[in-house]
């Protein structure tokens, strides 16, 4: 008996993360139809063997699994619930996997809407950045029904190495919000260390080497090391998106009565970076904020 064919995928949102993730599914043999707003990103999908679609409606027609990888709550809600959107045009029984980072409350609400129309939904946000998306080594945190997770798991394993169901609808987003709190605080601490080390006249490269071998080691320190050394801030992960995520984590924490004193401060620093015009830069550019405060502003590479 020949093995059953892989599910047909519709991929909505082919940005910094979505494009390489969709390409990894193509490499794993999944048929992928895609839609995103920019034409050149659809050309890139076609060049990797995918099928560009002219609309969400066209992309999701006949799909078994619909994946969304969109900027924020507004875009996900419009694409899922809109007149020309996923729930209106995907087949009954299809599985919708939203991999964007949005508010847990929004994810839980969309899952209810999906169920009312005979579709199933998972929230499956990711961590690992652009490099993790390209390498297929993302960490994927999932919320939703266990049976739906089991169905999605082989597909998710083509995108990431750590794939964990964290609980019911919205739980994946709650874990992602915690992730973003940890990452922002870590970047801010690394940025402060960089300015402190340079002002003290210590060789920064040597210092980062030895810090990376001790308790201060982190994925942030190793992945963002070159950004710090070269002041190279091409995204990566834009400060605008991290600002959105700090809004999600501070609001969600407030709803459950969790105090985030450090998180609140870091959220303000991320907002300040954006207000200073750095929103389009990689989040490692939080270093620029520390430099401004320390009177040592350098131009971005
Ligand atoms: P991006 O801005 O590069 O890409 C978003 C894509 O969504 C764009 O290509 C755009 O065409 C598409 N889009 C927007 N509205 C649309 C619509 N109505 N219909 C179809 N397509 C639409 O963003 P990204 O960096 O890929 O991030 C996507 C999500 O992943 C965000 O929620 C972000 O927070 C999260 N995330 C990003 C990273 C990272 O390192 N970039 C890491 C982890 C998680």
Coordinates of C-alpha atoms and ligand atoms in Angstrom, one line a residue:
X1 CA 0.0 0.0 0.0
X2 CA 1.4 3.4 -0.9
X3 CA 1.7 5.8 2.1
X4 CA -1.2 8.4 2.4
X5 CA -0.2 11.7 0.7
X6 CA 1.0 14.5 2.9
X7 CA -1.7 17.1 3.8
X8 CA -2.2 20.1 1.4
X9 CA -1.0 23.3 3.1
X10 CA -2.2 26.8 2.6
X11 CA 0.3 29.3 3.9
X12 CA -0.8 32.9 4.6
X13 CA 1.9 35.4 5.5
X14 CA 5.3 35.0 3.8
X15 CA 7.5 37.5 5.7
X16 CA 10.8 37.2 7.4
X17 CA 9.6 34.0 9.2
X18 CA 6.8 32.7 7.0
X19 CA 8.9 32.5 3.8
X20 CA 11.7 30.2 5.1
X21 CA 9.1 28.1 7.1
X22 CA 7.0 27.5 4.1
X23 CA 10.1 26.6 2.2
X24 CA 11.0 24.0 4.8
X25 CA 7.6 22.4 4.3
X26 CA 8.2 22.3 0.6
X27 CA 11.6 20.6 1.2
X28 CA 9.8 18.0 3.4
X29 CA 7.5 17.2 0.5
X30 CA 4.3 19.1 1.5
X31 CA 2.3 20.8 -1.3
X32 CA 2.1 24.5 -0.3
X33 CA -0.1 27.2 -1.8
X34 CA 0.7 30.6 -0.4
X35 CA -0.6 34.1 -0.2
X36 CA 1.0 37.3 1.2
X37 CA 0.7 41.0 0.3
X38 CA 4.0 41.5 -1.6
X39 CA 4.3 40.1 -5.1
X40 CA 8.0 39.4 -4.9
X41 CA 7.5 37.2 -1.9
X42 CA 5.1 35.1 -3.9
X43 CA 7.7 34.8 -6.7
X44 CA 10.1 33.5 -4.0
X45 CA 7.5 30.8 -3.0
X46 CA 7.1 29.8 -6.7
X47 CA 10.9 29.6 -7.1
X48 CA 10.9 27.0 -4.2
X49 CA 8.2 24.9 -5.8
X50 CA 5.1 26.4 -4.1
X51 CA 1.9 27.6 -5.7
X52 CA 1.3 31.4 -5.4
X53 CA -2.3 32.3 -4.9
X54 CA -4.1 35.6 -5.7
X55 CA -6.0 35.8 -2.4
X56 CA -6.6 34.1 1.0
X57 CA -9.7 32.6 -0.5
X58 CA -7.8 31.0 -3.4
X59 CA -4.9 29.8 -1.2
X60 CA -7.2 28.0 1.3
X61 CA -9.4 26.3 -1.3
X62 CA -8.8 22.5 -1.0
X63 CA -6.3 22.9 1.8
X64 CA -6.2 20.3 4.7
X65 CA -4.2 22.6 6.9
X66 CA -4.1 26.4 6.8
X67 CA -1.0 28.1 8.5
X68 CA -1.0 31.8 9.2
X69 CA 2.2 33.7 10.0
X70 CA 1.1 37.3 10.2
X71 CA 2.3 40.4 12.1
X72 CA -0.3 40.9 14.9
X73 CA -3.8 40.4 16.3
X74 CA -5.4 42.8 13.7
X75 CA -4.0 41.0 10.7
X76 CA -4.7 37.5 12.0
X77 CA -8.3 38.4 13.0
X78 CA -8.9 39.9 9.5
X79 CA -7.4 37.0 7.7
X80 CA -9.2 34.3 9.7
X81 CA -12.6 36.0 10.2
X82 CA -12.8 38.3 7.1
X83 CA -15.4 38.0 4.4
X84 CA -12.7 36.6 2.0
X85 CA -10.9 34.9 4.9
X86 CA -10.0 31.4 6.1
X87 CA -13.1 30.4 8.0
X88 CA -15.4 31.5 5.2
X89 CA -13.5 29.6 2.5
X90 CA -11.5 26.7 4.0
X91 CA -13.2 23.3 3.9
X92 CA -15.2 22.0 6.8
X93 CA -12.9 20.0 9.1
X94 CA -9.7 21.8 8.0
X95 CA -7.1 22.5 10.7
X96 CA -6.0 26.2 11.1
X97 CA -2.6 26.6 12.7
X98 CA -1.8 30.2 13.7
X99 CA 1.9 30.6 14.2
X100 CA 1.9 34.4 14.6
X101 CA 2.5 35.9 18.1
X102 CA -0.8 37.4 19.3
X103 CA -2.7 37.9 22.5
X104 CA -3.8 34.6 24.2
X105 CA -7.3 36.0 24.5
X106 CA -7.5 36.6 20.7
X107 CA -6.3 33.1 20.0
X108 CA -8.9 31.5 22.3
X109 CA -11.7 33.7 20.7
X110 CA -10.7 32.7 17.2
X111 CA -10.7 29.0 18.2
X112 CA -14.3 29.4 19.3
X113 CA -15.2 31.0 16.0
X114 CA -13.5 28.3 14.1
X115 CA -15.3 25.5 16.0
X116 CA -18.7 27.3 15.3
X117 CA -17.9 26.9 11.6
X118 CA -16.8 23.3 11.8
X119 CA -13.1 24.0 11.6
X120 CA -10.3 23.3 14.2
X121 CA -7.6 25.7 15.4
X122 CA -4.3 25.6 17.2
X123 CA -2.2 28.5 18.3
X124 CA 1.5 27.6 17.6
X125 CA 3.7 30.7 18.0
X126 CA 7.5 30.2 17.6
X127 CA 10.8 31.3 19.1
X128 CA 14.2 31.1 17.5
X129 CA 14.2 34.0 15.1
X130 CA 14.9 34.2 11.4
X131 CA 17.9 31.8 11.8
X132 CA 15.7 29.2 13.5
X133 CA 13.1 29.6 10.8
X134 CA 15.7 29.1 8.1
X135 CA 17.4 26.2 9.9
X136 CA 14.1 24.5 10.8
X137 CA 15.2 24.6 14.5
X138 CA 12.4 26.7 16.0
X139 CA 10.9 26.1 19.4
X140 CA 7.1 25.8 18.9
X141 CA 4.6 26.3 21.7
X142 CA 1.2 25.0 21.0
X143 CA -2.3 25.5 22.5
X144 CA -5.4 23.5 21.6
X145 CA -6.9 20.1 21.6
X146 CA -4.5 17.1 22.0
X147 CA -5.9 15.3 18.9
X148 CA -5.3 18.4 16.8
X149 CA -1.8 18.7 18.1
X150 CA -1.1 15.1 17.3
X151 CA -2.3 15.7 13.7
X152 CA -0.2 18.9 13.3
X153 CA 2.9 17.5 15.0
X154 CA 4.7 15.9 12.0
X155 CA 4.2 19.2 10.1
X156 CA 5.5 21.3 13.0
X157 CA 8.5 19.0 13.3
X158 CA 9.5 20.0 9.8
X159 CA 9.8 23.6 11.1
X160 CA 11.2 23.1 14.6
X161 CA 13.1 20.8 16.9
X162 CA 11.3 21.6 20.1
X163 CA 7.5 21.2 19.7
X164 CA 5.4 21.1 22.8
X165 CA 1.7 21.3 23.5
X166 CA 1.4 23.6 26.5
X167 CA -2.4 23.4 27.2
X168 CA -5.7 24.6 25.8
X169 CA -6.4 27.3 23.2
X170 CA -4.3 30.4 24.0
X171 CA -1.7 28.5 26.2
X172 CA 0.9 28.6 23.3
X173 CA 0.5 32.3 23.1
X174 CA 0.8 32.7 26.9
X175 CA 4.1 30.8 26.8
X176 CA 5.3 32.9 23.8
X177 CA 4.5 36.1 25.8
X178 CA 6.7 34.8 28.6
X179 CA 9.4 34.0 26.0
X180 CA 9.3 37.6 24.8
X181 CA 9.6 39.0 28.3
X182 CA 12.7 36.8 28.9
X183 CA 14.2 37.7 25.5
X184 CA 13.7 41.5 25.9
X185 CA 15.1 41.6 29.4
X186 CA 18.1 39.5 28.3
X187 CA 18.8 41.8 25.3
X188 CA 18.6 44.8 27.5
X189 CA 21.0 43.3 30.1
X190 CA 23.4 42.3 27.3
X191 CA 23.2 45.8 25.8
X192 CA 24.0 47.4 29.2
X193 CA 26.9 45.0 29.6
X194 CA 28.3 46.0 26.1
X195 CA 28.3 49.7 26.9
X196 CA 29.7 49.1 30.4
X197 CA 32.5 46.9 29.0
X198 CA 33.4 49.4 26.2
X199 CA 33.4 52.4 28.5
X200 CA 35.7 50.4 30.8
X201 CA 38.2 49.9 28.0
X202 CA 37.8 46.1 27.9
X203 CA 38.0 44.3 24.5
X204 CA 34.4 43.5 23.7
X205 CA 35.0 40.5 21.6
X206 CA 37.1 38.8 24.3
X207 CA 34.6 39.7 26.9
X208 CA 31.7 38.2 25.0
X209 CA 33.7 35.0 24.4
X210 CA 34.2 34.4 28.1
X211 CA 30.8 35.5 29.1
X212 CA 29.4 33.0 26.6
X213 CA 31.1 30.2 28.5
X214 CA 29.7 30.9 31.9
X215 CA 26.3 31.4 33.6
X216 CA 25.7 34.6 31.5
X217 CA 25.6 32.5 28.3
X218 CA 22.3 32.6 26.5
X219 CA 20.9 32.2 23.0
X220 CA 20.5 35.9 22.9
X221 CA 24.2 36.5 23.7
X222 CA 25.4 34.0 21.0
X223 CA 22.8 34.9 18.3
X224 CA 23.1 38.7 18.8
X225 CA 26.8 38.8 19.5
X226 CA 27.7 40.0 15.9
X227 CA 24.9 42.6 15.9
X228 CA 26.4 44.1 19.1
X229 CA 30.0 43.9 17.8
X230 CA 29.2 45.5 14.4
X231 CA 26.3 47.6 15.4
X232 CA 24.5 45.8 12.6
X233 CA 20.7 46.1 13.1
X234 CA 19.0 44.7 10.0
X235 CA 16.0 42.6 11.2
X236 CA 15.8 39.8 12.3
X237 CA 13.1 40.7 14.7
X238 CA 11.9 44.2 14.5
X239 CA 11.6 46.4 17.6
X240 CA 8.0 47.2 16.4
X241 CA 7.1 43.6 16.8
X242 CA 8.7 43.3 20.2
X243 CA 6.8 46.4 21.3
X244 CA 3.6 44.5 20.3
X245 CA 4.7 41.5 22.3
X246 CA 5.6 43.6 25.4
X247 CA 2.0 45.0 25.2
X248 CA 0.7 41.4 25.0
X249 CA 2.7 40.1 28.0
X250 CA 2.0 43.2 30.2
X251 CA -1.7 43.1 29.5
X252 CA -2.0 39.3 29.9
X253 CA 0.0 39.4 33.2
X254 CA -2.3 42.2 34.5
X255 CA -5.4 40.0 33.7
X256 CA -4.1 37.2 35.9
X257 CA -2.6 39.5 38.6
X258 CA 1.0 38.7 38.0
X259 CA 3.5 41.5 38.7
X260 CA 6.2 42.2 36.1
X261 CA 8.3 45.0 37.6
X262 CA 11.3 44.3 35.3
X263 CA 9.0 43.5 32.4
X264 CA 7.2 46.9 32.8
X265 CA 10.6 48.7 32.7
X266 CA 11.8 46.8 29.7
X267 CA 8.5 47.4 27.9
X268 CA 9.1 51.2 28.5
X269 CA 12.6 50.9 27.0
X270 CA 11.3 49.1 24.0
X271 CA 8.6 51.7 23.5
X272 CA 11.2 54.4 23.9
X273 CA 13.4 52.8 21.2
X274 CA 10.5 52.9 18.9
X275 CA 9.6 56.5 19.8
X276 CA 13.3 57.4 18.9
X277 CA 12.7 56.0 15.4
X278 CA 14.3 52.5 15.9
X279 CA 11.1 50.5 15.4
X280 CA 12.2 49.0 12.0
X281 CA 15.6 47.8 13.5
X282 CA 16.4 44.4 14.9
X283 CA 15.7 44.2 18.7
X284 CA 19.4 44.0 19.3
X285 CA 19.2 47.8 18.6
X286 CA 18.1 48.2 22.2
X287 CA 21.8 48.8 22.5
X288 CA 21.2 52.2 20.9
X289 CA 19.0 53.2 23.7
X290 CA 21.6 52.3 26.3
X291 CA 24.2 54.3 24.2
X292 CA 21.9 57.3 24.1
X293 CA 21.4 57.2 27.9
X294 CA 25.2 56.8 28.3
X295 CA 26.1 59.6 25.8
X296 CA 28.0 57.3 23.4
X297 CA 25.6 57.1 20.4
X298 CA 27.1 55.3 17.4
X299 CA 25.6 55.1 13.9
X300 CA 24.0 51.7 12.9
X301 CA 26.1 49.7 10.4
Ligands
LIG1 P1 6.9 40.2 8.6 O1 6.4 41.6 8.7 O2 8.3 40.0 8.0 O3 5.9 39.3 7.7 C1 4.5 39.4 7.8 C2 3.9 39.0 6.5 O4 2.5 39.0 6.7 C3 4.2 40.0 5.4 O5 5.0 39.4 4.4 C4 2.8 40.5 4.9 O6 2.7 40.4 3.5 C5 1.9 39.4 5.5 N1 0.6 40.0 5.7 C6 0.2 41.0 6.4 N2 -1.2 41.2 6.3 C7 -1.6 40.3 5.5 C8 -2.9 39.9 5.0 N3 -4.0 40.6 5.3 N4 -3.0 38.9 4.1 C9 -1.9 38.2 3.7 N5 -0.7 38.4 4.2 C10 -0.5 39.5 5.0 O7 6.8 39.6 10.0 P2 7.7 38.3 10.6 O8 8.9 38.8 11.2 O9 7.7 37.2 9.7 O10 6.7 37.9 11.9 C11 5.5 37.2 11.7 C12 5.0 36.8 13.1 O11 6.0 36.0 13.7 C13 4.8 38.0 14.1 O12 3.7 37.8 14.9 C14 6.1 38.0 14.9 O13 5.9 38.6 16.2 C15 6.4 36.5 15.0 N6 7.8 36.2 15.2 C16 8.8 36.8 14.5 C17 10.1 36.4 14.7 C18 11.2 37.0 14.0 O14 12.4 36.8 14.4 N7 11.0 37.8 12.9 C19 10.4 35.4 15.6 C20 9.4 34.8 16.3 C21 8.1 35.1 16.1

